[in-house]
Amino acid sequence: METTSSTPSSVTPPWDVFPQKTLDSIDIAVLVLYFVFVLAVGLWSMWKTQRSTVKGYFLAGGQMVWWPVGASLFASNVGSGHFIGLAGSGAASGIAATAYEWNGMFCVLVLAWLFLPIYIAAGVTTMPEYLRKRFGGKRIQMFLAILYLFIYIFTKISVDMYAGALFIQQALHWDLYIAVVCLLAITAVYTVAGGLAAVIYTDALQTLIMLIGAVTLMVFSFVEVGGLEGLQTKYFDAIPSTRKENSSCGLPREDAFHIFRDPVNSDLPWPGVLVGMTIPSLWYWCTDQVIVQRSLAAKNLSHAKGGSLMTSYLKILPLFMMVMPGMISRILFPDLVACADAEICRKICGNPSGCSDIAYPKLVIELLPVGLRGLMMSVMIAALMSSLTSIFNSASTIFTMDLWKHFRPRCSEWELMIVGRVFVLLLTVVSILWIPLVQAGQGGQLFIYIQSISSYLQPPVAMVFILGCFWKRANEKGAFWGLVIGLLLGVIRLVLDFIYPEPQCGETDLRPGVVKYMHYLYFSMVLAAISTLTVLVVSMLTEPPSEEMISRLTWFTRGDLPVKKDLAVSPSPDAAKGVCEAERPALQIDISIASENSSNDNKCTTNAKGNSKLMTAFLWLCGMERKQENAENAAPTKPEPLPVASLEEKPLVKHILNINLLLCVCAGLFLWAYFA
């Protein structure tokens, strides 16, 4: 496979996509300012939050208000892959890809109104931990923890690295390795040091930058084509100059402005969009660690709902911010963005199957004036960094709380903090090692596959969570076999997809029928149905789950009184500080009270042994001011659950939120109907 990445000079002049080799000094100044700003926010949030406890580090102390939560949900979701991918699919096939975004509008609300109350009542930090409490046994938790880490490393990190690399390399002509190592170094600093709080606050800043930059570019591009009417008429004339006669290659799709498309022959069939897309979407928004962890960090349920509403409103924008600019890019540069001849495409961007991925970077470089270009570069880097930090933090939470605690159940809190931070560093190294693979895959359709991986691996997990939360009779055996059978089928389909790639435009389709006629969205529906049936049948044939596996762990039992476990004797550390636990509805988490009680307050007291100043500084940076001795004293005590968070909401706040929920759903339905 040839990659143009290494030799941009060999490209013939007319096909050189980004002729301008360097950024102007103003643009570079904007970029530098942006980095300084992000680091400042990251360091400020490290100062502000308590990051020396497990809960402070992994759940931001459960003290976040609604707007950073909403902004962080949006920033974690919209990565650089979104800018490149959505604009690319807009250029290639019209607005249909918006369906993914608008599906998310409803799913993020389902999270806040239906799933979060259950997770909060259950008092969990990670999603595999919820399944362990709900079904008992260790195998589901281990199985899922490993699957989640696999999905993160193989799909999310690599997609974002690919899109970020494409941008840095093609548009800026920087050396890829140096650029990515610098980016990851900056992100690792505040992710390792500050934990979830730092990630959420910097995400809020990144969201603001992304919105300002993307809206600016949107305005410029709409002005260029003459508004929405101009887009609708000119898009169908955006045909490349060289294409095979009497074939449809390179022609815009006739249904480009429809979200609902033919159920049999189209690229996104409408029943698949309504049902098959919703299932992986529910997995992503309601059971994915990255998203749920942001919501769990909220002060209480009302703040979490407010954050979800904010995200849902923001999800309206991608059609106008990303998809339509991608279509405009095709109108302005049809020969480059919409190239139809495999040879020419290979010359332009090194990908014989099409160059729609360059749509967004091309717009940025061509349309924007000096200064704004630097802003847009920082937007793309913001998108890359915010998604990566979110994944780093969540993956390290899963590794620490599910896998490490399983192998070392009696480990101290100090040890958990160290493991969590080291794992983030490990992930940064993994991401850097991904780059050569990403570059090799640029020529092939690697990233189309990665999107469909989600349709093959996520439905079984989603169905197990939904049944676990809303059906009391589901038990461990049912859930386990539902997962195993569903994932086996998914993996088989994945392998088939890799063996028989989709033919290029104009070639005959020689794939077997199950791959050729079964769209991946339809496959996701079948997979979900098979997993659900397996869980139902096996659960009904085996013994029902015990009382403690249902109490406070399903929708119908979320209000049960917690089972008392001699908690009255040990006062909680917060009670000691004079804060009544009921007034502070944060999420409980199993950590040894003794170690939480141990000096949070005597920061950086130098030890009698005379610890070196350097060590003290290093420990401060990691938020581990408390000395190891305390942790060792605390280690033998068995962790006790803290008193449980309350699910109460103030009536007025609740009504405001519910009215907003209705408004948001109506807005979503209107958009679906208007563009269907």
PDB file of C-alpha atoms in Angstrom, residues 396-668:
ATOM      1  CA  SER A 396      -7.576   3.901  33.472  1.00  0.00           C
ATOM      2  CA  THR A 397     -10.675   3.894  35.715  1.00  0.00           C
ATOM      3  CA  ILE A 398     -11.813   0.560  34.290  1.00  0.00           C
ATOM      4  CA  PHE A 399      -8.344  -0.957  34.528  1.00  0.00           C
ATOM      5  CA  THR A 400      -7.822   0.221  38.107  1.00  0.00           C
ATOM      6  CA  MET A 401     -11.254  -0.406  39.596  1.00  0.00           C
ATOM      7  CA  ASP A 402     -12.185  -3.604  37.720  1.00  0.00           C
ATOM      8  CA  LEU A 403      -9.016  -5.461  36.776  1.00  0.00           C
ATOM      9  CA  TRP A 404      -6.448  -4.329  39.354  1.00  0.00           C
ATOM     10  CA  LYS A 405      -8.829  -4.531  42.307  1.00  0.00           C
ATOM     11  CA  HIS A 406      -9.780  -8.018  41.156  1.00  0.00           C
ATOM     12  CA  PHE A 407      -6.201  -9.266  41.260  1.00  0.00           C
ATOM     13  CA  ARG A 408      -5.306  -7.323  44.420  1.00  0.00           C
ATOM     14  CA  PRO A 409      -8.502  -6.989  46.455  1.00  0.00           C
ATOM     15  CA  ARG A 410      -6.711  -5.713  49.586  1.00  0.00           C
ATOM     16  CA  CYS A 411      -4.667  -2.994  47.920  1.00  0.00           C
ATOM     17  CA  SER A 412      -4.527   0.433  49.553  1.00  0.00           C
ATOM     18  CA  GLU A 413      -5.945   3.582  48.063  1.00  0.00           C
ATOM     19  CA  TRP A 414      -2.419   4.910  47.526  1.00  0.00           C
ATOM     20  CA  GLU A 415      -1.689   1.933  45.290  1.00  0.00           C
ATOM     21  CA  LEU A 416      -4.888   2.428  43.255  1.00  0.00           C
ATOM     22  CA  MET A 417      -3.936   6.048  42.622  1.00  0.00           C
ATOM     23  CA  ILE A 418      -0.476   5.078  41.409  1.00  0.00           C
ATOM     24  CA  VAL A 419      -1.806   2.304  39.167  1.00  0.00           C
ATOM     25  CA  GLY A 420      -4.412   4.624  37.622  1.00  0.00           C
ATOM     26  CA  ARG A 421      -1.789   7.217  36.762  1.00  0.00           C
ATOM     27  CA  VAL A 422       0.743   4.744  35.408  1.00  0.00           C
ATOM     28  CA  PHE A 423      -1.924   3.220  33.179  1.00  0.00           C
ATOM     29  CA  VAL A 424      -2.616   6.624  31.597  1.00  0.00           C
ATOM     30  CA  LEU A 425       1.084   6.894  30.755  1.00  0.00           C
ATOM     31  CA  LEU A 426       0.973   3.396  29.282  1.00  0.00           C
ATOM     32  CA  LEU A 427      -1.961   4.374  27.078  1.00  0.00           C
ATOM     33  CA  THR A 428      -0.077   7.426  25.791  1.00  0.00           C
ATOM     34  CA  VAL A 429       2.750   5.152  24.720  1.00  0.00           C
ATOM     35  CA  VAL A 430       0.259   2.797  23.035  1.00  0.00           C
ATOM     36  CA  SER A 431      -1.242   5.734  21.136  1.00  0.00           C
ATOM     37  CA  ILE A 432       2.157   6.762  19.828  1.00  0.00           C
ATOM     38  CA  LEU A 433       2.843   3.190  18.723  1.00  0.00           C
ATOM     39  CA  TRP A 434      -0.466   3.248  16.822  1.00  0.00           C
ATOM     40  CA  ILE A 435       0.745   5.925  14.387  1.00  0.00           C
ATOM     41  CA  PRO A 436       2.604   3.657  11.920  1.00  0.00           C
ATOM     42  CA  LEU A 437      -0.433   1.349  11.737  1.00  0.00           C
ATOM     43  CA  VAL A 438      -2.643   4.355  11.174  1.00  0.00           C
ATOM     44  CA  GLN A 439      -0.426   5.559   8.362  1.00  0.00           C
ATOM     45  CA  ALA A 440      -0.415   2.148   6.719  1.00  0.00           C
ATOM     46  CA  GLY A 441      -4.181   2.017   6.987  1.00  0.00           C
ATOM     47  CA  GLN A 442      -4.708   5.404   5.357  1.00  0.00           C
ATOM     48  CA  GLY A 443      -4.569   3.806   1.914  1.00  0.00           C
ATOM     49  CA  GLY A 444      -7.143   1.156   2.769  1.00  0.00           C
ATOM     50  CA  GLN A 445     -10.601   1.616   4.159  1.00  0.00           C
ATOM     51  CA  LEU A 446      -9.475   0.815   7.698  1.00  0.00           C
ATOM     52  CA  PHE A 447     -11.618   3.449   9.291  1.00  0.00           C
ATOM     53  CA  ILE A 448     -14.849   2.502   7.599  1.00  0.00           C
ATOM     54  CA  TYR A 449     -14.353  -0.898   9.217  1.00  0.00           C
ATOM     55  CA  ILE A 450     -13.704   0.619  12.582  1.00  0.00           C
ATOM     56  CA  GLN A 451     -17.061   2.382  12.451  1.00  0.00           C
ATOM     57  CA  SER A 452     -18.778  -0.887  11.642  1.00  0.00           C
ATOM     58  CA  ILE A 453     -16.873  -2.690  14.413  1.00  0.00           C
ATOM     59  CA  SER A 454     -19.171  -0.860  16.784  1.00  0.00           C
ATOM     60  CA  SER A 455     -22.255  -2.336  15.128  1.00  0.00           C
ATOM     61  CA  TYR A 456     -20.785  -5.804  15.579  1.00  0.00           C
ATOM     62  CA  LEU A 457     -19.500  -5.642  19.157  1.00  0.00           C
ATOM     63  CA  GLN A 458     -21.812  -3.250  20.971  1.00  0.00           C
ATOM     64  CA  PRO A 459     -25.394  -4.557  20.571  1.00  0.00           C
ATOM     65  CA  PRO A 460     -24.977  -7.614  22.865  1.00  0.00           C
ATOM     66  CA  VAL A 461     -23.498  -5.412  25.602  1.00  0.00           C
ATOM     67  CA  ALA A 462     -26.271  -2.839  25.196  1.00  0.00           C
ATOM     68  CA  MET A 463     -28.998  -5.471  25.451  1.00  0.00           C
ATOM     69  CA  VAL A 464     -27.477  -7.044  28.571  1.00  0.00           C
ATOM     70  CA  PHE A 465     -27.398  -3.625  30.266  1.00  0.00           C
ATOM     71  CA  ILE A 466     -30.972  -2.786  29.222  1.00  0.00           C
ATOM     72  CA  LEU A 467     -32.305  -6.143  30.450  1.00  0.00           C
ATOM     73  CA  GLY A 468     -30.250  -5.905  33.640  1.00  0.00           C
ATOM     74  CA  CYS A 469     -31.634  -2.453  34.404  1.00  0.00           C
ATOM     75  CA  PHE A 470     -35.276  -2.994  33.434  1.00  0.00           C
ATOM     76  CA  TRP A 471     -36.034  -6.716  33.920  1.00  0.00           C
ATOM     77  CA  LYS A 472     -35.717  -8.083  37.437  1.00  0.00           C
ATOM     78  CA  ARG A 473     -35.666 -11.743  36.392  1.00  0.00           C
ATOM     79  CA  ALA A 474     -32.443 -11.478  34.301  1.00  0.00           C
ATOM     80  CA  ASN A 475     -29.646 -13.455  35.973  1.00  0.00           C
ATOM     81  CA  GLU A 476     -25.920 -14.069  35.661  1.00  0.00           C
ATOM     82  CA  LYS A 477     -26.066 -17.145  33.433  1.00  0.00           C
ATOM     83  CA  GLY A 478     -28.473 -15.484  31.011  1.00  0.00           C
ATOM     84  CA  ALA A 479     -26.390 -12.335  30.800  1.00  0.00           C
ATOM     85  CA  PHE A 480     -23.145 -14.239  30.347  1.00  0.00           C
ATOM     86  CA  TRP A 481     -24.389 -16.478  27.551  1.00  0.00           C
ATOM     87  CA  GLY A 482     -26.199 -13.580  25.873  1.00  0.00           C
ATOM     88  CA  LEU A 483     -22.890 -11.695  25.785  1.00  0.00           C
ATOM     89  CA  VAL A 484     -20.827 -14.650  24.608  1.00  0.00           C
ATOM     90  CA  ILE A 485     -23.161 -15.758  21.808  1.00  0.00           C
ATOM     91  CA  GLY A 486     -23.779 -12.196  20.618  1.00  0.00           C
ATOM     92  CA  LEU A 487     -20.084 -11.338  20.551  1.00  0.00           C
ATOM     93  CA  LEU A 488     -19.178 -14.583  18.777  1.00  0.00           C
ATOM     94  CA  LEU A 489     -21.640 -13.792  15.975  1.00  0.00           C
ATOM     95  CA  GLY A 490     -20.353 -10.213  15.840  1.00  0.00           C
ATOM     96  CA  VAL A 491     -16.745 -11.330  15.544  1.00  0.00           C
ATOM     97  CA  ILE A 492     -17.634 -13.788  12.754  1.00  0.00           C
ATOM     98  CA  ARG A 493     -19.261 -10.979  10.771  1.00  0.00           C
ATOM     99  CA  LEU A 494     -16.264  -8.717  11.456  1.00  0.00           C
ATOM    100  CA  VAL A 495     -13.868 -11.318  10.086  1.00  0.00           C
ATOM    101  CA  LEU A 496     -16.039 -11.788   6.989  1.00  0.00           C
ATOM    102  CA  ASP A 497     -15.973  -8.029   6.453  1.00  0.00           C
ATOM    103  CA  PHE A 498     -12.201  -8.028   6.581  1.00  0.00           C
ATOM    104  CA  ILE A 499     -11.852 -10.960   4.183  1.00  0.00           C
ATOM    105  CA  TYR A 500     -14.322  -9.543   1.644  1.00  0.00           C
ATOM    106  CA  PRO A 501     -13.840  -5.768   1.415  1.00  0.00           C
ATOM    107  CA  GLU A 502     -16.416  -3.618  -0.339  1.00  0.00           C
ATOM    108  CA  PRO A 503     -15.648  -3.347  -4.085  1.00  0.00           C
ATOM    109  CA  GLN A 504     -14.708   0.053  -5.493  1.00  0.00           C
ATOM    110  CA  CYS A 505     -17.118   2.012  -7.631  1.00  0.00           C
ATOM    111  CA  GLY A 506     -17.608   0.310 -11.000  1.00  0.00           C
ATOM    112  CA  GLU A 507     -16.257  -3.110  -9.938  1.00  0.00           C
ATOM    113  CA  THR A 508     -18.499  -6.173  -9.696  1.00  0.00           C
ATOM    114  CA  ASP A 509     -19.564  -7.279  -6.238  1.00  0.00           C
ATOM    115  CA  LEU A 510     -18.291 -10.805  -5.507  1.00  0.00           C
ATOM    116  CA  ARG A 511     -19.001 -10.895  -1.783  1.00  0.00           C
ATOM    117  CA  PRO A 512     -21.088 -13.702  -0.199  1.00  0.00           C
ATOM    118  CA  GLY A 513     -24.779 -12.876   0.276  1.00  0.00           C
ATOM    119  CA  VAL A 514     -24.681 -12.429   4.056  1.00  0.00           C
ATOM    120  CA  VAL A 515     -22.142  -9.626   3.673  1.00  0.00           C
ATOM    121  CA  LYS A 516     -23.527  -8.198   0.439  1.00  0.00           C
ATOM    122  CA  TYR A 517     -27.223  -7.955   1.288  1.00  0.00           C
ATOM    123  CA  MET A 518     -27.101  -7.637   5.067  1.00  0.00           C
ATOM    124  CA  HIS A 519     -26.350  -3.985   5.819  1.00  0.00           C
ATOM    125  CA  TYR A 520     -24.397  -3.595   9.056  1.00  0.00           C
ATOM    126  CA  LEU A 521     -27.289  -1.671  10.638  1.00  0.00           C
ATOM    127  CA  TYR A 522     -29.620  -4.599   9.898  1.00  0.00           C
ATOM    128  CA  PHE A 523     -27.004  -6.953  11.297  1.00  0.00           C
ATOM    129  CA  SER A 524     -26.951  -4.912  14.490  1.00  0.00           C
ATOM    130  CA  MET A 525     -30.739  -5.442  14.811  1.00  0.00           C
ATOM    131  CA  VAL A 526     -30.428  -9.202  14.314  1.00  0.00           C
ATOM    132  CA  LEU A 527     -27.547  -9.382  16.770  1.00  0.00           C
ATOM    133  CA  ALA A 528     -29.503  -7.487  19.425  1.00  0.00           C
ATOM    134  CA  ALA A 529     -32.512  -9.770  18.921  1.00  0.00           C
ATOM    135  CA  ILE A 530     -30.404 -12.938  19.244  1.00  0.00           C
ATOM    136  CA  SER A 531     -28.645 -11.651  22.388  1.00  0.00           C
ATOM    137  CA  THR A 532     -31.974 -10.637  23.961  1.00  0.00           C
ATOM    138  CA  LEU A 533     -33.540 -14.031  23.214  1.00  0.00           C
ATOM    139  CA  THR A 534     -30.539 -15.826  24.699  1.00  0.00           C
ATOM    140  CA  VAL A 535     -30.717 -13.776  27.913  1.00  0.00           C
ATOM    141  CA  LEU A 536     -34.488 -14.314  28.185  1.00  0.00           C
ATOM    142  CA  VAL A 537     -34.398 -18.060  27.574  1.00  0.00           C
ATOM    143  CA  VAL A 538     -31.385 -18.868  29.742  1.00  0.00           C
ATOM    144  CA  SER A 539     -32.628 -16.637  32.576  1.00  0.00           C
ATOM    145  CA  MET A 540     -36.047 -18.274  32.593  1.00  0.00           C
ATOM    146  CA  LEU A 541     -34.529 -21.773  32.616  1.00  0.00           C
ATOM    147  CA  THR A 542     -32.168 -21.080  35.539  1.00  0.00           C
ATOM    148  CA  GLU A 543     -32.734 -19.898  39.104  1.00  0.00           C
ATOM    149  CA  PRO A 544     -33.853 -16.261  39.676  1.00  0.00           C
ATOM    150  CA  PRO A 545     -31.320 -13.750  41.069  1.00  0.00           C
ATOM    151  CA  SER A 546     -31.207 -13.258  44.839  1.00  0.00           C
ATOM    152  CA  GLU A 547     -32.741 -10.256  46.604  1.00  0.00           C
ATOM    153  CA  GLU A 548     -29.472  -8.293  47.046  1.00  0.00           C
ATOM    154  CA  MET A 549     -28.782  -8.532  43.316  1.00  0.00           C
ATOM    155  CA  ILE A 550     -31.997  -6.662  42.601  1.00  0.00           C
ATOM    156  CA  SER A 551     -32.260  -4.198  45.484  1.00  0.00           C
ATOM    157  CA  ARG A 552     -31.257  -0.678  44.303  1.00  0.00           C
ATOM    158  CA  LEU A 553     -29.946  -2.152  41.040  1.00  0.00           C
ATOM    159  CA  THR A 554     -32.946  -1.982  38.691  1.00  0.00           C
ATOM    160  CA  TRP A 555     -35.359   0.762  37.640  1.00  0.00           C
ATOM    161  CA  PHE A 556     -38.166  -0.659  39.791  1.00  0.00           C
ATOM    162  CA  THR A 557     -36.069  -1.118  42.906  1.00  0.00           C
ATOM    163  CA  ARG A 558     -33.907   2.006  42.698  1.00  0.00           C
ATOM    164  CA  GLY A 559     -35.720   3.557  45.687  1.00  0.00           C
ATOM    165  CA  ASP A 560     -35.237   0.598  48.056  1.00  0.00           C
ATOM    166  CA  LEU A 561     -33.711   1.366  51.412  1.00  0.00           C
ATOM    167  CA  PRO A 562     -30.032   0.379  51.469  1.00  0.00           C
ATOM    168  CA  VAL A 563     -29.221  -2.735  53.461  1.00  0.00           C
ATOM    169  CA  LYS A 564     -27.650  -1.560  56.721  1.00  0.00           C
ATOM    170  CA  LYS A 565     -24.161  -2.933  57.338  1.00  0.00           C
ATOM    171  CA  ASP A 566     -23.205  -1.701  60.858  1.00  0.00           C
ATOM    172  CA  LEU A 567     -22.454   1.694  59.363  1.00  0.00           C
ATOM    173  CA  ALA A 568     -23.829   3.684  62.267  1.00  0.00           C
ATOM    174  CA  VAL A 569     -20.698   3.125  64.325  1.00  0.00           C
ATOM    175  CA  SER A 570     -18.058   4.505  61.975  1.00  0.00           C
ATOM    176  CA  PRO A 571     -18.620   8.219  61.383  1.00  0.00           C
ATOM    177  CA  SER A 572     -17.921   9.205  57.810  1.00  0.00           C
ATOM    178  CA  PRO A 573     -15.021  11.572  57.230  1.00  0.00           C
ATOM    179  CA  ASP A 574     -17.419  14.185  55.945  1.00  0.00           C
ATOM    180  CA  ALA A 575     -19.516  13.976  59.063  1.00  0.00           C
ATOM    181  CA  ALA A 576     -16.305  14.574  60.963  1.00  0.00           C
ATOM    182  CA  LYS A 577     -15.750  17.718  58.946  1.00  0.00           C
ATOM    183  CA  GLY A 578     -19.237  18.861  59.850  1.00  0.00           C
ATOM    184  CA  VAL A 579     -20.912  18.166  56.515  1.00  0.00           C
ATOM    185  CA  CYS A 580     -24.124  16.222  56.818  1.00  0.00           C
ATOM    186  CA  GLU A 581     -23.952  13.333  54.334  1.00  0.00           C
ATOM    187  CA  ALA A 582     -27.583  13.703  53.244  1.00  0.00           C
ATOM    188  CA  GLU A 583     -26.992  17.257  52.106  1.00  0.00           C
ATOM    189  CA  ARG A 584     -24.180  16.194  49.854  1.00  0.00           C
ATOM    190  CA  PRO A 585     -25.617  13.775  47.323  1.00  0.00           C
ATOM    191  CA  ALA A 586     -22.433  12.580  45.728  1.00  0.00           C
ATOM    192  CA  LEU A 587     -21.867   9.046  44.593  1.00  0.00           C
ATOM    193  CA  GLN A 588     -20.526   6.535  47.030  1.00  0.00           C
ATOM    194  CA  ILE A 589     -17.561   4.412  46.152  1.00  0.00           C
ATOM    195  CA  ASP A 590     -15.864   1.565  47.968  1.00  0.00           C
ATOM    196  CA  ILE A 591     -12.699   2.957  49.468  1.00  0.00           C
ATOM    197  CA  SER A 592     -11.302   2.451  52.899  1.00  0.00           C
ATOM    198  CA  ILE A 593     -12.673   5.164  55.159  1.00  0.00           C
ATOM    199  CA  ALA A 594      -9.515   5.043  57.201  1.00  0.00           C
ATOM    200  CA  SER A 595      -7.419   6.069  54.250  1.00  0.00           C
ATOM    201  CA  GLU A 596      -9.841   8.806  53.232  1.00  0.00           C
ATOM    202  CA  ASN A 597      -9.760  10.042  56.804  1.00  0.00           C
ATOM    203  CA  SER A 598      -6.004  10.069  56.797  1.00  0.00           C
ATOM    204  CA  SER A 599      -4.565  13.472  56.289  1.00  0.00           C
ATOM    205  CA  ASN A 600      -6.207  15.136  53.341  1.00  0.00           C
ATOM    206  CA  ASP A 601      -5.384  18.417  54.898  1.00  0.00           C
ATOM    207  CA  ASN A 602      -1.759  18.373  55.946  1.00  0.00           C
ATOM    208  CA  LYS A 603      -0.479  18.949  52.433  1.00  0.00           C
ATOM    209  CA  CYS A 604       3.189  18.360  51.755  1.00  0.00           C
ATOM    210  CA  THR A 605       4.311  18.040  55.370  1.00  0.00           C
ATOM    211  CA  THR A 606       7.926  17.075  55.106  1.00  0.00           C
ATOM    212  CA  ASN A 607       8.614  13.698  56.611  1.00  0.00           C
ATOM    213  CA  ALA A 608      10.747  13.019  59.666  1.00  0.00           C
ATOM    214  CA  LYS A 609      12.985  10.889  57.477  1.00  0.00           C
ATOM    215  CA  GLY A 610      13.574  14.017  55.434  1.00  0.00           C
ATOM    216  CA  ASN A 611      12.100  13.135  52.064  1.00  0.00           C
ATOM    217  CA  SER A 612      13.877  14.909  49.264  1.00  0.00           C
ATOM    218  CA  LYS A 613      12.247  18.122  48.057  1.00  0.00           C
ATOM    219  CA  LEU A 614      12.110  16.597  44.585  1.00  0.00           C
ATOM    220  CA  MET A 615      10.037  13.642  45.763  1.00  0.00           C
ATOM    221  CA  THR A 616       7.631  15.957  47.575  1.00  0.00           C
ATOM    222  CA  ALA A 617       7.208  18.046  44.442  1.00  0.00           C
ATOM    223  CA  PHE A 618       6.642  14.937  42.340  1.00  0.00           C
ATOM    224  CA  LEU A 619       4.038  13.607  44.760  1.00  0.00           C
ATOM    225  CA  TRP A 620       2.314  16.986  44.797  1.00  0.00           C
ATOM    226  CA  LEU A 621       2.119  16.993  41.009  1.00  0.00           C
ATOM    227  CA  CYS A 622       0.433  13.598  41.170  1.00  0.00           C
ATOM    228  CA  GLY A 623      -1.898  14.791  43.900  1.00  0.00           C
ATOM    229  CA  MET A 624      -0.504  12.199  46.290  1.00  0.00           C
ATOM    230  CA  GLU A 625       0.591  14.493  49.096  1.00  0.00           C
ATOM    231  CA  ARG A 626      -0.303  12.066  51.826  1.00  0.00           C
ATOM    232  CA  LYS A 627       2.604   9.932  52.841  1.00  0.00           C
ATOM    233  CA  GLN A 628       2.821   6.244  52.179  1.00  0.00           C
ATOM    234  CA  GLU A 629       2.791   5.326  55.874  1.00  0.00           C
ATOM    235  CA  ASN A 630      -0.808   6.450  56.242  1.00  0.00           C
ATOM    236  CA  ALA A 631      -1.813   4.277  53.349  1.00  0.00           C
ATOM    237  CA  GLU A 632       0.046   1.329  54.788  1.00  0.00           C
ATOM    238  CA  ASN A 633      -1.670   1.730  58.143  1.00  0.00           C
ATOM    239  CA  ALA A 634      -4.969   1.876  56.339  1.00  0.00           C
ATOM    240  CA  ALA A 635      -4.370  -1.069  54.059  1.00  0.00           C
ATOM    241  CA  PRO A 636      -5.486  -3.922  56.356  1.00  0.00           C
ATOM    242  CA  THR A 637      -8.937  -2.426  57.018  1.00  0.00           C
ATOM    243  CA  LYS A 638     -11.613  -3.831  54.743  1.00  0.00           C
ATOM    244  CA  PRO A 639     -13.227  -1.169  52.511  1.00  0.00           C
ATOM    245  CA  GLU A 640     -16.677  -0.093  53.715  1.00  0.00           C
ATOM    246  CA  PRO A 641     -19.271   1.482  51.458  1.00  0.00           C
ATOM    247  CA  LEU A 642     -20.023   5.095  52.327  1.00  0.00           C
ATOM    248  CA  PRO A 643     -23.624   6.161  53.005  1.00  0.00           C
ATOM    249  CA  VAL A 644     -25.649   6.148  49.823  1.00  0.00           C
ATOM    250  CA  ALA A 645     -26.421   9.158  47.631  1.00  0.00           C
ATOM    251  CA  SER A 646     -29.961  10.427  47.514  1.00  0.00           C
ATOM    252  CA  LEU A 647     -31.974  10.610  44.309  1.00  0.00           C
ATOM    253  CA  GLU A 648     -34.226  13.457  45.457  1.00  0.00           C
ATOM    254  CA  GLU A 649     -34.639  16.496  43.232  1.00  0.00           C
ATOM    255  CA  LYS A 650     -36.159  19.855  44.100  1.00  0.00           C
ATOM    256  CA  PRO A 651     -39.691  20.048  42.604  1.00  0.00           C
ATOM    257  CA  LEU A 652     -39.091  23.343  40.764  1.00  0.00           C
ATOM    258  CA  VAL A 653     -35.785  22.180  39.258  1.00  0.00           C
ATOM    259  CA  LYS A 654     -37.421  18.908  38.297  1.00  0.00           C
ATOM    260  CA  HIS A 655     -40.228  20.686  36.437  1.00  0.00           C
ATOM    261  CA  ILE A 656     -37.821  22.988  34.593  1.00  0.00           C
ATOM    262  CA  LEU A 657     -35.773  19.963  33.532  1.00  0.00           C
ATOM    263  CA  ASN A 658     -38.827  18.025  32.374  1.00  0.00           C
ATOM    264  CA  ILE A 659     -40.135  20.978  30.329  1.00  0.00           C
ATOM    265  CA  ASN A 660     -36.710  21.237  28.706  1.00  0.00           C
ATOM    266  CA  LEU A 661     -36.775  17.509  28.046  1.00  0.00           C
ATOM    267  CA  LEU A 662     -40.059  17.921  26.147  1.00  0.00           C
ATOM    268  CA  LEU A 663     -38.712  20.906  24.199  1.00  0.00           C
ATOM    269  CA  CYS A 664     -35.562  19.038  23.288  1.00  0.00           C
ATOM    270  CA  VAL A 665     -37.434  15.928  22.145  1.00  0.00           C
ATOM    271  CA  CYS A 666     -39.805  18.072  20.078  1.00  0.00           C
ATOM    272  CA  ALA A 667     -36.875  19.903  18.474  1.00  0.00           C
ATOM    273  CA  GLY A 668     -35.297  16.547  17.667  1.00  0.00           C
TER     274      GLY A 668
END
